[in-house]
């Protein structure tokens, strides 16, 4: 699949930024652009993005998929890509050592196939949601560093092998750099040293030579110490001929922090493109301090719009995934005390200004 866009489209999108981005146009950050009423009514995000070869994805909560028909139907129609919110993580696929369990992950892959959707793999290597047998084994010394490296190798071959040909991108290494720009101090770094990242990519490539292999992190939307550390890490990996294909920009934003304008998001993405990578927005959500109000919802719409416009402004932004699409099922209230309402639709699946803004951006550029 080619992902390039004609230059004429980029010009159009640049005009779009001026038209729709309140920061770029008038410096105000309080209001989202008005949405053209009626246009493209009933057309879904996945349809609107098709002309751009941009996949529009959502994280999927498998419990909700099984119990809530409205949730399920909307995923089937609105999105062209799905990511397992939890069921491909290590603790989910190997709760007991040596006994892989892909029941739920396979269900998601089947669901995607039925709905003509692609699947993003998330994630091979992370410091969270590891199985208890692994973390306790490392802590009590029954798993040595040598064992751990072999366990990681087997895990990657097993997981990537199981989904070979069924997943288009894998988050190989998730959140491996901290906010200061240093390699994150995790069990992996402590036990295996910095070479574990290159190893993981090489093993994943051997297990499925076609799938796109990603780094993935939060707080890397604009140019910062953290995103620059990724640029440097990727330069080093490429110099060592490590097969890294993509930079995943999670996009967990909050209205209380403000946003980089779309042009700044694009400028940051371009640094990764210049290194020969593609980019994707992988986990977009825009939380707020509750209670929600109209001003916060308008600001939220602007937050989503900076990410989708940033993506449209560069040539190889291949997918845009939201981390859940309805406030009915969201990780935010459980993780950020007093915050929530982070998604495109409300708890009753009604469109919020953010959803209308996403549609407006995708319609106007088309
Ligand atoms: C979150 C899930 O949404 C929650 O359900 C789970 O309890 C914890 O993990 N960055 C990531 C995701 O890469 O895997 C995280 O997902 C959110 C932050």
XYZ file of C-alpha atoms and ligand atoms in Angstrom:
384
model
C 0.000 0.000 0.000
C 1.421 3.393 -0.889
C 0.833 6.097 1.622
C 2.072 9.163 -0.176
C -0.153 12.130 -0.806
C -0.019 14.450 -3.767
C 1.676 17.792 -3.099
C -1.538 19.569 -4.080
C -3.206 18.000 -1.069
C -0.506 19.295 1.249
C -1.117 22.774 -0.056
C -4.794 22.315 0.574
C -4.124 21.099 4.070
C -1.898 24.068 4.784
C -4.854 26.268 3.899
C -6.942 24.100 6.161
C -4.688 24.786 9.093
C -5.244 28.469 8.661
C -8.969 27.997 8.264
C -9.544 25.590 11.125
C -6.710 25.950 13.602
C -7.559 28.730 16.037
C -3.934 29.048 17.142
C -2.622 29.370 13.607
C -5.359 31.739 12.527
C -5.875 34.141 15.404
C -3.881 32.939 18.368
C -6.957 32.246 20.457
C -7.030 28.841 22.089
C -10.498 28.864 23.492
C -12.748 28.034 20.565
C -12.892 25.314 17.957
C -13.835 26.239 14.417
C -17.516 26.176 13.527
C -18.533 23.090 11.635
C -20.249 23.211 8.260
C -23.703 21.842 9.028
C -25.245 19.099 6.967
C -22.256 18.348 4.771
C -21.387 14.648 4.550
C -24.038 13.748 7.120
C -23.925 10.035 7.982
C -20.535 9.503 6.357
C -18.146 7.893 8.806
C -14.612 8.866 9.763
C -13.209 5.835 7.973
C -14.976 6.864 4.757
C -13.839 10.460 5.026
C -10.195 9.397 5.454
C -10.183 6.831 2.673
C -9.045 9.234 -0.029
C -5.991 10.018 2.051
C -5.046 6.374 2.567
C -5.299 7.179 6.243
C -6.633 4.469 8.514
C -8.863 5.682 11.335
C -8.672 3.416 14.361
C -9.893 2.913 17.871
C -8.700 0.921 20.845
C -11.193 -1.822 21.619
C -12.333 -2.914 25.063
C -13.146 -6.607 24.547
C -15.542 -6.810 27.498
C -17.587 -3.937 26.083
C -17.463 -5.481 22.607
C -19.037 -8.648 23.993
C -21.730 -6.942 26.073
C -22.719 -3.723 24.308
C -24.195 -3.964 20.810
C -24.192 -0.206 20.291
C -20.495 -0.056 21.128
C -19.765 -2.935 18.776
C -21.841 -1.663 15.847
C -20.259 1.751 15.979
C -16.750 0.309 15.861
C -17.717 -1.760 12.842
C -18.942 1.247 10.885
C -16.824 4.170 12.049
C -13.280 2.744 11.995
C -10.917 1.076 9.544
C -8.353 -0.046 12.135
C -8.585 -1.552 15.613
C -6.083 -1.882 18.451
C -6.510 -4.217 21.402
C -6.742 -1.929 24.418
C -5.388 -4.713 26.627
C -5.728 -8.213 25.205
C -2.437 -8.387 23.284
C -0.374 -7.206 26.259
C 1.974 -9.740 27.817
C -0.062 -10.313 31.001
C -3.086 -11.065 28.798
C -1.455 -13.418 26.298
C 0.719 -15.372 28.733
C -0.852 -15.198 32.207
C 0.857 -18.461 33.082
C 4.384 -19.089 31.941
C 4.507 -21.239 28.842
C 0.723 -21.213 28.305
C -0.149 -18.607 25.699
C -3.812 -17.645 25.501
C -4.970 -15.752 22.442
C -8.700 -16.272 22.864
C -9.676 -12.622 23.165
C -7.001 -11.314 20.824
C -8.107 -13.768 18.144
C -11.699 -12.619 18.638
C -10.618 -9.091 17.859
C -8.747 -10.183 14.739
C -11.852 -12.092 13.555
C -14.058 -9.087 14.252
C -11.688 -6.893 12.246
C -11.682 -9.274 9.327
C -15.487 -9.343 9.275
C -15.566 -5.571 9.141
C -12.769 -5.051 6.646
C -10.540 -3.490 9.286
C -6.821 -3.675 9.894
C -5.301 -4.554 13.261
C -2.547 -2.629 15.095
C -0.537 -4.849 17.412
C -0.022 -3.425 20.902
C 2.425 -4.154 22.449
C 5.421 -6.524 22.525
C 7.571 -4.906 25.150
C 6.479 -2.566 27.938
C 7.222 -2.070 31.631
C 3.521 -2.249 32.579
C 1.022 -5.093 32.408
C 3.694 -7.743 32.558
C 2.663 -11.164 33.892
C 3.181 -11.653 37.638
C 5.313 -14.757 37.046
C 7.798 -12.591 35.127
C 8.043 -9.626 37.486
C 8.168 -11.790 40.615
C 10.712 -14.121 39.020
C 12.991 -11.191 38.271
C 12.458 -9.755 41.754
C 13.290 -12.982 43.597
C 16.209 -13.865 41.330
C 14.701 -17.078 39.966
C 14.749 -15.443 36.510
C 18.293 -14.305 35.726
C 19.236 -11.684 33.152
C 20.235 -14.449 30.747
C 16.883 -16.166 31.270
C 15.058 -12.886 30.809
C 16.638 -12.181 27.445
C 15.626 -15.631 26.235
C 12.111 -15.181 27.643
C 11.770 -11.889 25.763
C 13.034 -13.469 22.543
C 10.573 -16.332 22.813
C 7.721 -13.978 23.664
C 8.355 -11.859 20.591
C 8.686 -14.839 18.249
C 5.576 -16.437 19.703
C 3.353 -13.343 19.684
C 4.467 -11.871 16.361
C 4.449 -15.347 14.826
C 0.887 -15.991 15.989
C -0.366 -12.836 14.312
C 1.907 -12.932 11.274
C 0.079 -11.498 8.282
C -2.845 -10.395 10.459
C -1.378 -7.240 11.977
C -0.125 -4.269 9.941
C 1.875 -2.472 12.635
C 3.356 -3.649 15.928
C 4.277 -1.421 18.824
C 7.542 -3.225 19.506
C 8.861 -0.981 22.263
C 6.359 1.027 24.266
C 7.365 4.011 26.422
C 11.100 3.247 26.594
C 12.173 6.880 27.103
C 11.214 9.036 30.078
C 10.100 12.665 30.047
C 13.675 13.925 30.558
C 14.811 12.122 27.428
C 16.705 9.273 29.115
C 16.113 5.582 28.557
C 13.372 4.722 31.030
C 14.606 2.971 34.142
C 12.710 -0.307 33.797
C 13.260 -3.943 34.529
C 14.326 -4.319 30.881
C 17.016 -1.687 31.025
C 18.217 -2.822 34.432
C 18.457 -6.468 33.502
C 19.407 -6.389 29.826
C 21.078 -3.020 29.235
C 20.197 -0.608 26.405
C 20.676 -3.231 23.661
C 17.307 -4.786 24.491
C 15.537 -2.330 22.183
C 17.567 -3.283 19.100
C 17.198 -6.961 19.983
C 13.418 -6.652 20.212
C 13.154 -5.038 16.773
C 15.451 -7.612 15.173
C 13.493 -10.512 16.651
C 10.165 -9.007 15.613
C 11.416 -8.532 12.069
C 12.569 -12.139 11.906
C 9.169 -13.302 13.138
C 7.236 -11.261 10.538
C 9.359 -9.471 7.936
C 6.353 -7.592 6.491
C 4.788 -5.957 9.548
C 5.733 -2.335 10.307
C 7.673 -2.084 13.553
C 7.057 0.904 15.816
C 8.385 2.744 18.797
C 5.468 4.306 20.673
C 5.200 6.899 23.435
C 3.268 9.757 25.011
C 4.426 13.381 25.327
C 6.066 13.239 21.913
C 3.530 15.284 19.941
C 5.760 18.326 19.574
C 9.485 18.976 19.669
C 10.720 18.350 23.225
C 13.578 16.691 25.073
C 11.643 13.465 24.920
C 10.772 13.486 21.204
C 14.323 14.606 20.390
C 15.649 11.657 22.384
C 13.570 9.444 20.100
C 15.083 11.100 17.043
C 18.536 10.329 18.436
C 17.609 6.761 19.394
C 16.261 6.114 15.894
C 19.389 7.569 14.269
C 21.440 5.161 16.328
C 19.187 2.196 15.562
C 19.225 2.957 11.841
C 23.021 3.271 11.907
C 23.085 -0.238 13.375
C 20.693 -1.392 10.633
C 17.968 -2.198 13.135
C 14.594 -2.637 11.371
C 12.561 0.205 12.870
C 9.800 1.479 10.590
C 7.603 3.849 12.523
C 7.199 6.322 15.347
C 3.923 6.060 17.243
C 2.703 9.285 18.755
C 0.239 8.238 21.429
C -1.481 11.610 21.762
C -2.793 11.473 25.323
C -3.581 15.153 25.726
C -5.374 17.234 28.361
C -7.162 20.525 27.809
C -5.585 21.893 30.995
C -2.111 21.637 29.463
C -2.823 23.318 26.119
C -1.693 21.882 22.783
C 1.014 22.225 20.212
C -0.513 23.728 17.070
C -0.973 21.362 14.123
C 1.990 22.886 12.314
C 4.243 22.084 15.295
C 2.913 18.517 15.452
C 3.654 18.175 11.731
C 7.138 19.672 12.119
C 7.908 17.122 14.799
C 6.510 14.252 12.694
C 8.602 15.422 9.772
C 11.779 14.763 11.780
C 10.864 11.070 11.867
C 9.935 11.032 8.193
C 13.306 12.579 7.414
C 14.929 9.551 9.061
C 13.013 7.268 6.688
C 10.230 6.311 9.097
C 6.485 6.577 8.871
C 4.432 7.947 11.771
C 1.032 7.194 13.268
C -1.092 8.732 15.975
C -1.778 5.660 18.071
C -3.747 6.502 21.232
C -5.391 9.892 20.887
C -7.605 11.152 23.664
C -8.038 14.591 25.180
C -9.002 14.530 28.829
C -10.265 17.364 30.990
C -10.726 18.159 34.639
C -14.328 17.339 35.497
C -16.947 18.645 35.450
C -17.002 19.174 31.718
C -18.396 22.385 30.277
C -18.800 23.864 26.859
C -15.485 25.730 26.853
C -13.610 22.557 27.775
C -15.428 20.578 25.107
C -14.523 23.209 22.509
C -10.894 23.140 23.644
C -10.973 19.364 23.444
C -12.136 19.563 19.831
C -9.159 21.749 19.112
C -6.831 19.221 20.764
C -8.050 16.400 18.538
C -7.851 18.661 15.544
C -4.171 19.508 16.123
C -3.353 15.798 15.994
C -5.402 14.886 12.938
C -4.249 17.982 11.061
C -0.641 17.346 12.005
C -1.065 13.872 10.595
C -2.629 15.157 7.371
C 0.079 17.757 6.913
C 2.859 15.187 6.471
C 3.271 12.593 3.775
C 3.597 9.330 5.670
C 1.241 9.493 8.631
C -0.440 6.167 7.999
C -2.977 5.721 10.785
C -4.822 7.790 13.349
C -6.158 5.817 16.311
C -8.207 7.082 19.236
C -7.822 5.365 22.606
C -11.477 4.504 22.877
C -14.178 6.541 21.163
C -16.913 6.887 23.779
C -16.819 8.308 27.296
C -18.822 5.244 28.316
C -15.627 3.156 28.225
C -12.442 5.052 28.946
C -9.289 4.394 30.904
C -9.021 8.082 31.882
C -11.217 8.351 35.013
C -9.481 5.302 36.509
C -5.980 6.648 35.904
C -6.280 10.411 36.251
C -8.209 11.286 39.356
C -10.931 13.875 38.756
C -10.489 13.779 34.988
C -12.495 12.249 32.163
C -14.762 12.968 29.199
C -11.758 12.363 26.935
C -13.377 10.777 23.901
C -15.134 11.759 20.672
C -18.596 10.587 21.705
C -20.287 11.024 25.064
C -21.520 8.222 27.323
C -24.683 7.927 25.227
C -22.753 7.694 21.976
C -23.732 11.239 21.017
C -21.238 13.242 18.987
C -19.241 15.830 20.921
C -17.661 18.916 19.306
C -14.449 16.867 18.966
C -16.174 14.364 16.708
C -17.657 17.114 14.553
C -14.263 18.757 14.342
C -12.586 15.533 13.230
C -15.209 15.187 10.504
C -14.810 18.810 9.475
C -11.061 18.444 9.098
C -11.335 15.238 7.108
C -14.104 16.663 4.891
C -12.412 19.943 4.136
C -9.112 18.432 3.157
C -10.863 15.929 0.838
C -4.226 1.419 29.258
C -5.607 0.790 29.082
O -6.430 1.718 28.421
C -6.201 0.417 30.420
O -7.418 -0.287 30.250
C -5.199 -0.438 31.206
O -5.726 -0.716 32.484
C -3.874 0.277 31.316
O -3.384 0.592 30.032
N -0.356 3.967 27.118
C -0.473 2.743 26.493
C -1.698 1.940 26.678
O 0.410 2.381 25.703
O -1.461 0.551 26.598
C -2.406 2.282 27.961
O -3.637 1.573 27.996
C -2.606 3.774 28.079
C -1.293 4.487 28.077
